[in-house]
Short mmCIF file of C-alpha atoms in Angstrom, two decimals:
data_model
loop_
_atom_site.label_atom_id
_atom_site.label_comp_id
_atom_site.label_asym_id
_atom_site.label_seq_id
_atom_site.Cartn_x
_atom_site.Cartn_y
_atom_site.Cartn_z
CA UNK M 18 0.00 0.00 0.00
CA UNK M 19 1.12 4.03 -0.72
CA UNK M 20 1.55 5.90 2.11
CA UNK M 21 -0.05 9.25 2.49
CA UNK M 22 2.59 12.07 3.89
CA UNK M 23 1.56 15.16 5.29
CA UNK M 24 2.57 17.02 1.76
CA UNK M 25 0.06 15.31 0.11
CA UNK M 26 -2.89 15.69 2.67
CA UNK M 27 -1.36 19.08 2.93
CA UNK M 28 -0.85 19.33 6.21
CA UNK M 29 2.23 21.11 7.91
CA UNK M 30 4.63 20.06 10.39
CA UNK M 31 5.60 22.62 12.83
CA UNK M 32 9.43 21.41 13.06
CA UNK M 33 9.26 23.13 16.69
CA UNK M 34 6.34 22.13 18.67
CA UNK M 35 5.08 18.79 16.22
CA UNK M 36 1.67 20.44 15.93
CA UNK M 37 0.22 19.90 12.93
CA UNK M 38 -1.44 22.76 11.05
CA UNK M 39 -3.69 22.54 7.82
CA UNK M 40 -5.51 25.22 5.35
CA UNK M 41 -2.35 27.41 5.43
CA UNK M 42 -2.22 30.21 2.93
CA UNK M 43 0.95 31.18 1.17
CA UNK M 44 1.25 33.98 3.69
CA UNK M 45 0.70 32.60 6.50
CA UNK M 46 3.93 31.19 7.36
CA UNK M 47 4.32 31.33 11.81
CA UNK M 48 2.85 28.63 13.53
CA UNK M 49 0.01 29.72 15.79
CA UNK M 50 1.26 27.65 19.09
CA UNK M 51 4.60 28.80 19.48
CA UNK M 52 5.33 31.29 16.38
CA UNK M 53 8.07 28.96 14.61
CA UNK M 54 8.67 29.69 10.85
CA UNK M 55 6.32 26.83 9.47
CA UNK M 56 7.89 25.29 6.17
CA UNK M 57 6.40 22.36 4.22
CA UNK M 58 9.86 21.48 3.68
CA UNK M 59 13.72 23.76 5.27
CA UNK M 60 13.82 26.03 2.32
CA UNK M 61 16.39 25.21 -0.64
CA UNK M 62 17.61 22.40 1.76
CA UNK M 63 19.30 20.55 -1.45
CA UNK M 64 21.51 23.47 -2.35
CA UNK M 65 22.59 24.80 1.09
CA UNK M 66 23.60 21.21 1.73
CA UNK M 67 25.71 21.13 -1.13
CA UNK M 68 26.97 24.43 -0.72
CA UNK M 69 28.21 23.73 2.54
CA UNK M 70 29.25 20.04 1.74
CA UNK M 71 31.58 21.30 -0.78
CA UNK M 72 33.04 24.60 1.09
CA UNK M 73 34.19 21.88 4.14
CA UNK M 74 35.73 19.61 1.26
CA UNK M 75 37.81 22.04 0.14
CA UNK M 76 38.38 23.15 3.57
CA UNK M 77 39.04 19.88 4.53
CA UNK M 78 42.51 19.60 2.35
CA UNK M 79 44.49 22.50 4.09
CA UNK M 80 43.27 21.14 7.39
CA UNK M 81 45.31 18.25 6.59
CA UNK M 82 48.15 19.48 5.08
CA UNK M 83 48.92 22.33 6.77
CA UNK M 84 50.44 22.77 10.69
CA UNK M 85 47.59 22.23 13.46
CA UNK M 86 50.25 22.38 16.48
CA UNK M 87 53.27 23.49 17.51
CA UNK M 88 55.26 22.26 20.20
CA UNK M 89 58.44 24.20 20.88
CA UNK M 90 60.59 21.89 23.59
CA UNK M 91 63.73 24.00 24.94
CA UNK M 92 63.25 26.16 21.92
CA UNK M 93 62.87 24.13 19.57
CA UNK M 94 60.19 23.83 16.83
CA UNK M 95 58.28 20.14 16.40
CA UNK M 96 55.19 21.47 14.20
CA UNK M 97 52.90 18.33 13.37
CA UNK M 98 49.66 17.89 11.42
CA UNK M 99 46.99 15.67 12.47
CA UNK M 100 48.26 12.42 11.01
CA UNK M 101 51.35 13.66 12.50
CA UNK M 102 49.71 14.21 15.71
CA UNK M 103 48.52 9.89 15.71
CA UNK M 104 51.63 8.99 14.43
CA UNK M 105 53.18 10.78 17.74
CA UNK M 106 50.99 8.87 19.74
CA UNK M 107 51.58 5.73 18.64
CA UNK M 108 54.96 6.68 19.15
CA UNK M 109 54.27 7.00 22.45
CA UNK M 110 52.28 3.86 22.81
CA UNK M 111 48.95 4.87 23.80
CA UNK M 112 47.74 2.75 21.00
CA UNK M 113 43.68 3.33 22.11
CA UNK M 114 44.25 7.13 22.55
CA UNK M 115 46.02 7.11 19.11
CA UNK M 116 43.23 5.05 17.34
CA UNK M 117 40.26 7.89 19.46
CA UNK M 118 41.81 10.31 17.33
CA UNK M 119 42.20 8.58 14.65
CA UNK M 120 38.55 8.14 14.79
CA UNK M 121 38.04 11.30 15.79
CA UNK M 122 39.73 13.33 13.24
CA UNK M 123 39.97 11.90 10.22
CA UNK M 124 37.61 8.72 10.05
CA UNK M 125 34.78 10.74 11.26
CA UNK M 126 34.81 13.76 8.96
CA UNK M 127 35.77 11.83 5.96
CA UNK M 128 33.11 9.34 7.21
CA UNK M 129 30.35 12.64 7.16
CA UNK M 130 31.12 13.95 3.80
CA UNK M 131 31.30 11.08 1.90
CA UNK M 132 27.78 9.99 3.31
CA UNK M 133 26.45 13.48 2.83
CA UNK M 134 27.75 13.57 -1.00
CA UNK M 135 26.19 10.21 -0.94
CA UNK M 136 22.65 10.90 0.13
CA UNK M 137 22.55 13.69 -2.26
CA UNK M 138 23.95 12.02 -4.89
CA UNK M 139 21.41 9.45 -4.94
CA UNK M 140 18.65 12.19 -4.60
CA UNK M 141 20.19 14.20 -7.97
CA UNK M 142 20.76 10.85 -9.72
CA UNK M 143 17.92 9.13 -8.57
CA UNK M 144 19.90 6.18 -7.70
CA UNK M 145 17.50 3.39 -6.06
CA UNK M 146 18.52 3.01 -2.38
CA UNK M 147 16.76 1.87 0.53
CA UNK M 148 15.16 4.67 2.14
CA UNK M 149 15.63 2.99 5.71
CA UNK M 150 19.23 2.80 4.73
CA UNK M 151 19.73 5.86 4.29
CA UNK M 152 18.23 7.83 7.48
CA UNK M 153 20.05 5.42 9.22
CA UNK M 154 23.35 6.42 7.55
CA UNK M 155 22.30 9.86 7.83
CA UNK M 156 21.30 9.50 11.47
CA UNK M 157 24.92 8.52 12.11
CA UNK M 158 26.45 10.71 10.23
CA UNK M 159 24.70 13.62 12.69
CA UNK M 160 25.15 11.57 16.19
CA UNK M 161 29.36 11.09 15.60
CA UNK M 162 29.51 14.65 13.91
CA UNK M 163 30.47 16.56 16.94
CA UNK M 164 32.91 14.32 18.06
CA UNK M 165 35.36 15.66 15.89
CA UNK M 166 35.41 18.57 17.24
CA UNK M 167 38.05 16.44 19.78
CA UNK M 168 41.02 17.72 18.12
CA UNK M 169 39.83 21.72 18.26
CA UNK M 170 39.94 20.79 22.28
CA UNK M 171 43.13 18.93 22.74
CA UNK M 172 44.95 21.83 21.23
CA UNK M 173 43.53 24.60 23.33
CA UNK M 174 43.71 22.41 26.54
CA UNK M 175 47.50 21.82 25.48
CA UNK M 176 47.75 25.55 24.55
CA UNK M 177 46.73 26.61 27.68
CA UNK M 178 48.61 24.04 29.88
CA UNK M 179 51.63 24.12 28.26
CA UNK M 180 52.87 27.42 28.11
CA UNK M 181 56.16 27.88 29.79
CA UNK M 182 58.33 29.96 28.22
CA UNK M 183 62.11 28.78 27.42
CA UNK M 184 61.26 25.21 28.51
CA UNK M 185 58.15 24.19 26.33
CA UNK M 186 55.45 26.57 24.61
CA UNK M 187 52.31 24.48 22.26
CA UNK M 188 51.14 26.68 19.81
CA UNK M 189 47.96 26.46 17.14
CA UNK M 190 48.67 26.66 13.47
CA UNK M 191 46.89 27.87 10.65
CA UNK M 192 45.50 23.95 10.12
CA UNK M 193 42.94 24.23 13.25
CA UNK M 194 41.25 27.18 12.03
CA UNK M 195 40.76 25.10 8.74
CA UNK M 196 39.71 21.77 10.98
CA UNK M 197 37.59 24.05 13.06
CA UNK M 198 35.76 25.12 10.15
CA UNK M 199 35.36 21.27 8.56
CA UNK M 200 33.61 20.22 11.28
CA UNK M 201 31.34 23.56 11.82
CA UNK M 202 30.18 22.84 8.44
CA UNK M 203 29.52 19.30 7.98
CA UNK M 204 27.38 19.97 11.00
CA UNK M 205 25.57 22.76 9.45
CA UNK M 206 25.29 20.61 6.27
CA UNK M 207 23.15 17.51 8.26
CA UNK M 208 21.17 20.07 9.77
CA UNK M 209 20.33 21.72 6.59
CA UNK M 210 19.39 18.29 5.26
CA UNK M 211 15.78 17.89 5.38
CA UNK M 212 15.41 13.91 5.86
CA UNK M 213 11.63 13.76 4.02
CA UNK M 214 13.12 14.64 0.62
CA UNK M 215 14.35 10.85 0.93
CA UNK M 216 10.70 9.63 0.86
CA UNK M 217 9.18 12.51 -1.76
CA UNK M 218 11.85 11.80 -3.99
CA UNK M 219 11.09 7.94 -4.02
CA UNK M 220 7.34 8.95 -4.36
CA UNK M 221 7.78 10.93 -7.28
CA UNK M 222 9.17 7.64 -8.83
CA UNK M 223 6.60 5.95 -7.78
CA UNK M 224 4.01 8.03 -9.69
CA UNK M 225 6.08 8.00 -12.97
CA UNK M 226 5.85 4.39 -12.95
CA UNK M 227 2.35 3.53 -12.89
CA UNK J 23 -1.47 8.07 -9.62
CA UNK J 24 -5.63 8.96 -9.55
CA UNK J 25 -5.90 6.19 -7.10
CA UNK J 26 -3.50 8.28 -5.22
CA UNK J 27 -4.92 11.60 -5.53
CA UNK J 28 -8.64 9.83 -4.58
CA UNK J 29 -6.89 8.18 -1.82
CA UNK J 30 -5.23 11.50 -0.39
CA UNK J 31 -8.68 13.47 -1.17
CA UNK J 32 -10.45 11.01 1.05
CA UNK J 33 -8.45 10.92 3.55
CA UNK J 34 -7.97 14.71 3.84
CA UNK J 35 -11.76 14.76 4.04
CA UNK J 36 -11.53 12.24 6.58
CA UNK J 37 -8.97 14.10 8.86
CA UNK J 38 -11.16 17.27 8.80
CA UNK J 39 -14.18 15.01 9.85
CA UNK J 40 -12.22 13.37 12.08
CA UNK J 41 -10.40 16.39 13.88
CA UNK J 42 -13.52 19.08 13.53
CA UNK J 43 -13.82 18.96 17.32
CA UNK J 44 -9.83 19.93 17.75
CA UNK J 45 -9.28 22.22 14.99
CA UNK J 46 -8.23 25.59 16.51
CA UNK J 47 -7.28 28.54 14.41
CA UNK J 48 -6.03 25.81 11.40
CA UNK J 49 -3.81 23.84 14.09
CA UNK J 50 -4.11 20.50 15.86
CA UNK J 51 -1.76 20.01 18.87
CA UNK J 52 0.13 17.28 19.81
CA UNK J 53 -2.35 15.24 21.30
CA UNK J 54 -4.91 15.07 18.21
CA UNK J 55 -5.48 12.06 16.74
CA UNK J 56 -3.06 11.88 13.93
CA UNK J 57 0.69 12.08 14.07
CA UNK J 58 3.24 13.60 11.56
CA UNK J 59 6.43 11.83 11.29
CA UNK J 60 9.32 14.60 11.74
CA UNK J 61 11.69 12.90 9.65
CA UNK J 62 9.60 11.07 6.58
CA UNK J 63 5.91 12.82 6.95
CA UNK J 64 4.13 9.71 7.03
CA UNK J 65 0.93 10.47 7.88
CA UNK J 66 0.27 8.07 11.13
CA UNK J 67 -3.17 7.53 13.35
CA UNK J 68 -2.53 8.30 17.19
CA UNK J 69 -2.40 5.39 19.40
CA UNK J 70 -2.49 4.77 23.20
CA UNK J 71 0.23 3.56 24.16
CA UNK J 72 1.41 2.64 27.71
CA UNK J 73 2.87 4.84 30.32
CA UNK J 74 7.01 4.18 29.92
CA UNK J 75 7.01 2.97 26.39
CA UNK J 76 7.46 5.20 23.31
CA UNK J 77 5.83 5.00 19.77
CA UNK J 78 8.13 4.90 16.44
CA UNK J 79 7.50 5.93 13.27
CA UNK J 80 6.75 2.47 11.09
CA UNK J 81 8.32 3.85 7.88
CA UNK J 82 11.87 5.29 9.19
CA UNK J 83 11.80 4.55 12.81
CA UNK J 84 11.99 7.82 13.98
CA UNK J 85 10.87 7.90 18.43
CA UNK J 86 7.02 10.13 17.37
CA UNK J 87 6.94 10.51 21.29
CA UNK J 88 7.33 9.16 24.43
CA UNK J 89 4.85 8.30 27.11
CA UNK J 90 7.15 9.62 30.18
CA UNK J 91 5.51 11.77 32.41
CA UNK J 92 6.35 14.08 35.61
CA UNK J 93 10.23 14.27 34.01
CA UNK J 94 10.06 18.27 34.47
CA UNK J 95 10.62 18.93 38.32
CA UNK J 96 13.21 15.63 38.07
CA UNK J 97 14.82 17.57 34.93
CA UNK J 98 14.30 20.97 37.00
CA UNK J 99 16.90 19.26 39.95
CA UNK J 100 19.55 18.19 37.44
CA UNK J 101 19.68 21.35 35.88
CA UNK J 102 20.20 22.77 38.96
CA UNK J 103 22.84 20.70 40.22
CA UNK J 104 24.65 21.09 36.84
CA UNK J 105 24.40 25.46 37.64
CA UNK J 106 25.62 25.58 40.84
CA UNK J 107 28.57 23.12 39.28
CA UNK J 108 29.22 25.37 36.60
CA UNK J 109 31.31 28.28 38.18
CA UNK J 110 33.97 25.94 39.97
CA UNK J 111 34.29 24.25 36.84
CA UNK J 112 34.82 27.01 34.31
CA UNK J 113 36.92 29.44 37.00
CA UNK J 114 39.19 26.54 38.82
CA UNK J 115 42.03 24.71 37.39
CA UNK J 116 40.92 21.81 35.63
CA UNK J 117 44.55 20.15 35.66
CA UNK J 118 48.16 21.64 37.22
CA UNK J 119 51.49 20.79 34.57
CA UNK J 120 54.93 20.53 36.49
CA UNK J 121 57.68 20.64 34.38
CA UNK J 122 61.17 21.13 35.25
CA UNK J 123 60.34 22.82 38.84
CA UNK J 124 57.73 24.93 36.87
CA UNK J 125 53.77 24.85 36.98
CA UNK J 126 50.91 26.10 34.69
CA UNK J 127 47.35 25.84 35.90
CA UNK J 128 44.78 25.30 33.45
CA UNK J 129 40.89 25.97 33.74
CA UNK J 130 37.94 25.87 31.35
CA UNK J 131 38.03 29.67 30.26
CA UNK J 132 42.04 29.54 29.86
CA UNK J 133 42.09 27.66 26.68
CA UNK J 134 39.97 29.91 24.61
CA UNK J 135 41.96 32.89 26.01
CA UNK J 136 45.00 31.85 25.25
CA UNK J 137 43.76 31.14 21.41
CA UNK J 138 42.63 34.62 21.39
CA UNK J 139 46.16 35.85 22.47
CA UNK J 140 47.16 33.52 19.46
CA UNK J 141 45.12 35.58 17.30
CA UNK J 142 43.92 32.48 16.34
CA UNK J 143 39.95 34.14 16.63
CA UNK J 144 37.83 31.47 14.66
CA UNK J 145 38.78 28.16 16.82
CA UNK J 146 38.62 30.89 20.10
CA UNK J 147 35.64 31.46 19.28
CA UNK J 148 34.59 27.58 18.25
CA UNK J 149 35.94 26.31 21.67
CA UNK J 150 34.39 29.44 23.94
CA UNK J 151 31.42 28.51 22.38
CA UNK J 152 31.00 25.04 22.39
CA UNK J 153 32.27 24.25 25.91
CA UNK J 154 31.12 27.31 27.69
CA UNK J 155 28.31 29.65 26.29
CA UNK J 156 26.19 27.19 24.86
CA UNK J 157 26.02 24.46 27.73
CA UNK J 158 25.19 27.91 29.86
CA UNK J 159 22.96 28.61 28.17
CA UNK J 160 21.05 25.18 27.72
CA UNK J 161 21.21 25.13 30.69
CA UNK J 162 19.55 28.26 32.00
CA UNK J 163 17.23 27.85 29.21
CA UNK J 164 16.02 24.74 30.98
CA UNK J 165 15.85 26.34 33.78
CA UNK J 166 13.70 28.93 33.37
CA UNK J 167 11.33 26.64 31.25
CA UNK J 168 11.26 23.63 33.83
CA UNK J 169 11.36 26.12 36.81
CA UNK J 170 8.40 27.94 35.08
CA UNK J 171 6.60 25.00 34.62
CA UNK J 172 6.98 23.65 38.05
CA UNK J 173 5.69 26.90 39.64
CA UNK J 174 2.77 26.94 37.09
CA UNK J 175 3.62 30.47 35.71
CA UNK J 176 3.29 30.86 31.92
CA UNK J 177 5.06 33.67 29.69
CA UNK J 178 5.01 33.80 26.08
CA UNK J 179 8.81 33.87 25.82
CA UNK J 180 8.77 30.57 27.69
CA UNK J 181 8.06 29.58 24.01
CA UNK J 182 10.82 30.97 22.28
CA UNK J 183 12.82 29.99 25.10
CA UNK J 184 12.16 26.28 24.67
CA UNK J 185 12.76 26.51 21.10
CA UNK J 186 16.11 28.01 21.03
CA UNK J 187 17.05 25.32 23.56
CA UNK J 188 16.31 22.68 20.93
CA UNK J 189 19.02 24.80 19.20
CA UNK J 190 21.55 25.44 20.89
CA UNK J 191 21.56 22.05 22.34
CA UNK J 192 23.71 20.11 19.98
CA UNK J 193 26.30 22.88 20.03
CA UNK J 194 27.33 21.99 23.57
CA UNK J 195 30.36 19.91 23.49
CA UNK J 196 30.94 18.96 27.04
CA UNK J 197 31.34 15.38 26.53
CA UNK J 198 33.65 15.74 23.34
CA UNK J 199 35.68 18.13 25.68
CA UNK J 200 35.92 15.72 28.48
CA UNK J 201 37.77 13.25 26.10
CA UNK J 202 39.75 16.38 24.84
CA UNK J 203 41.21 16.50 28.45
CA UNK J 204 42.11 12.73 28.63
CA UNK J 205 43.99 12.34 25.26
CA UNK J 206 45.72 15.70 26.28
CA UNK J 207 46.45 14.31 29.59
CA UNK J 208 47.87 11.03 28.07
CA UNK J 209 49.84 13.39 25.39
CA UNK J 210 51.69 15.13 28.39
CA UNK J 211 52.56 11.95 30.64
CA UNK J 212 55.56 11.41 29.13
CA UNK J 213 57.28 14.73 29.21
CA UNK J 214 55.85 16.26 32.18
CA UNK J 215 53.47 15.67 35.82
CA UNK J 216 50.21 16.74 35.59
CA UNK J 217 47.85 16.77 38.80
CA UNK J 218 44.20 16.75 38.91
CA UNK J 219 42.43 20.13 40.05
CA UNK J 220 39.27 20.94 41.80
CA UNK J 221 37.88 22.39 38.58
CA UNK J 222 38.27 18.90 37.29
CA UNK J 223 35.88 17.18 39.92
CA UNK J 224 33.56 19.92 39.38
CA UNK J 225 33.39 19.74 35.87
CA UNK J 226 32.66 15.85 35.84
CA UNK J 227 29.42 16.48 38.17
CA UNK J 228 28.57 19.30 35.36
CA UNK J 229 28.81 16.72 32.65
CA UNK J 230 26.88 14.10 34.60
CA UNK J 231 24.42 16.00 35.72
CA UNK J 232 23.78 18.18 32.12
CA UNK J 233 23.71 14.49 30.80
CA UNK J 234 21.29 13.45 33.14
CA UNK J 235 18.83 16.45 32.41
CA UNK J 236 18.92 16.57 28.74
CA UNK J 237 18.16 12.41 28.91
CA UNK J 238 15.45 12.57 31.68
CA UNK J 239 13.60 15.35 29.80
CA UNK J 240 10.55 14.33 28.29
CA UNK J 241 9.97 17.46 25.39
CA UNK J 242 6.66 16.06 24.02
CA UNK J 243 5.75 16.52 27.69
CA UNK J 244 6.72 20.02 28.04
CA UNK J 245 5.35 21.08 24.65
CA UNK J 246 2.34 19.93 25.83
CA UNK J 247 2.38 21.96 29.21
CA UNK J 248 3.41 24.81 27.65
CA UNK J 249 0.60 24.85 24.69
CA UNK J 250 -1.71 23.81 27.68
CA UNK J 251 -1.19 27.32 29.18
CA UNK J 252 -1.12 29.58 26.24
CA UNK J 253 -4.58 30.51 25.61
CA UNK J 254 -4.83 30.70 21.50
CA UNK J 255 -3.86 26.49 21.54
CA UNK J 256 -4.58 25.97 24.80
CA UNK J 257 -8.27 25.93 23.83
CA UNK J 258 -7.85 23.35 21.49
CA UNK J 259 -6.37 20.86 23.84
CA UNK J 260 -9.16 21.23 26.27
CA UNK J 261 -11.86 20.38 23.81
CA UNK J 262 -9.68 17.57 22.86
CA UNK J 263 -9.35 15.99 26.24
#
């Protein structure tokens, strides 16, 4: 059997307060319980996500490259980048800490844009995927998003704490502003998703078929 | 494709039948007798279901709402808890570095400062934010909404209130930044001592206890109270109940 969605009994989510609202205008655009901005669907959704999607990609590669920390030991300069930064780590043999960041840093944000791209690849190509699937990825995607945000800590608890001139002095380079940025956009990116494309896109299928 | 359109006239006919009794000013509230699903907008009949359980959405699986009541005065205690923890933690030392006869004290506020110093503005900004300002502010946005509720006094910015709570709250990193101070901690080890500070202790009752109050909040319940008390909805759910 089809299922109905609110669209098509045209009926209107309020995304704050889940009451339902029906008969709207085109003007009428608050919700009358709590005064949200009512949308049938977030507005331009697709292209904001992309927008954003690609602005962290390219973000992404001087976050990587570049210097995120400095540590300057009895005056002397040891400026690593994030790989750099597990590699030092594992040097150290805190294997689990090492693999956290790992995770952390580089598995999860490469993890988030790839599944964005995707999600909205399969929307502009309308390539057939489970719908299930795909909230599921996408509901991962936004629950291990903020983790990331690990590495943006670690350097301004170390920046903080180590800071004694002459002997040893950690430092932020240009990479964590770059990193910072990554992971403030991927995040803005799932939240400009709007999940019930997934299903109107499918149901637009549907119709052409019969 | 007509069967559809017949079968989405009939049923919008059939809501309006159906929900003529709760229709207020072109809204029905959250306890009417259908249900939109957030994430897919599958259109889904209300059910009873039993006090403690919760009722997903049988397309995509999304929680429609729990059945948890009385979770704002519990909510209301955490929150406070959390407050009261929140000074210590942000103005003491979280951790104390001893290196070569030296010390440096670290607390919560330090580490964006010393970015700022940096000139490094954008991840000074990014940390200030996410492990100060917007836990604050979740959590005195709870406050005044749960407090509010539990006192029985109703304000219309109690709704706006509420709403940029849902907001702000994934911004708050306090978790993430707990595991920021043990990989920094484990970082340090092996070229200096590092002691534990009273900030520390205070900060991990902050975390549990802003854990506890975003978990044991039941919003569906709250929404409810609040609509109950504004007037313009509030009618609605009376007729309804």
């Amino acid at each position: 059997m089809k299922h109905l969605t609110g669209k098509e009994a045209g009926l209107v989510l309020c995304s704050e307060c889940h009451s339902i609202h029906h008969n709207l205008t085109e003007v009428e655009l608050q919700c009358s319980c709590c005064g949200a901005d009512l949308h049938q669907r977030k507005p331009n959704s697709l292209n904001r996500t992309w927008a954003l999607l690609i602005t962290s990609m390219i973000l992404f590669i001087p976050a990587n490259t570049l210097t995120i920390m400095n540590v300057a030991y009895f005056g002397q300069d040891d400026p690593s980048t994030i790989i750099g930064g597990v590699v030092l780590l594992l040097q150290l043999g805190s294997y689990s800490v090492a693999f956290v960041v790992f995770v952390a840093s580089v598995i999860v944000p490469v993890f988030k844009m790839i599944g964005i791209l995707m999600i909205l690849l399969s929307l502009k190509f309308n390539i057939n995927m489970s719908e299930r699937q795909r909230i599921r990825m996408f509901r991962f995607i936004e629950f291990i998003g903020r983790w990331s945000m690990l590495d943006i800590f670690v350097i301004s608890i170390l920046a903080a704490l180590v800071n004694i001139s002459g002997v040893a002095v950690i430092t932020a380079g240009a990479a964590a502003t770059a990193f910072g940025s990554v992971v403030v956009l991927t995040m803005l990116a799932a939240n400009s998703f709007d999940t019930r494309l997934l299903w109107d896109y499918s149901a637009t299928d549907n119709h052409l078929d019969k | 494709m007509i069967y559809n359109i017949l079968l989405a006239i009939f049923l919008t006919v059939n809501i309006n039948l159906y929900c003529c009794d709760i229709i207020y000013n072109g809204a029905f509230v959250i306890n009417s007798k259908i249900l939109l699903c957030h994430e897919c907008d599958l259109l889904i009949e209300n059910q009873e279901i039993a006090e403690g359980s919760k009722l997903e959405c049988p397309r995509c699986g999304h929680v429609l709402y729990k059945q948890k009541h009385n979770t704002v005065n519990k909510t209301l205690a955490y929150t406070i808890t959390a407050l009261i923890c929140f000074y210590p933690a942000v103005t003491e030392s979280i951790m104390t570095l001893n290196m070569s006869g030296l010390s440096q004290e670290q607390s919560l506020i330090g580490g964006a400062r010393v970015l700022l110093h940096e000139k490094y503005y954008l991840v000074a900004i990014l940390t200030f934010m996410s492990s100060l300002l917007a836990p604050l502010l979740r959590l005195t946005l709870l406050l005044y909404v749960t407090l509010s509720l539990s006192l029985n006094y109703f304000h219309s910015s109690l709704l706006w209130s509420f709403r940029l709570y849902h907001h702000v709250e994934e911004w708050g990193m306090l978790d993430v930044y707990m595991l920021g101070i043990i990989v920094s901690v484990v970082k340090l080890l092996s070229m200096a001592e590092i002691q534990p500070g009273f900030g520390l202790w205070a900060y991990a009752v902050l975390l549990v206890t802003s854990i506890l109050a975003t978990t044991s909040l039941n919003h569906h319940e709250v929404w409810e109270q609040l609509l109950e008390k504004k007037n313009s909805c509030g009618a609605t759910q009376a007729v309804n109940q």
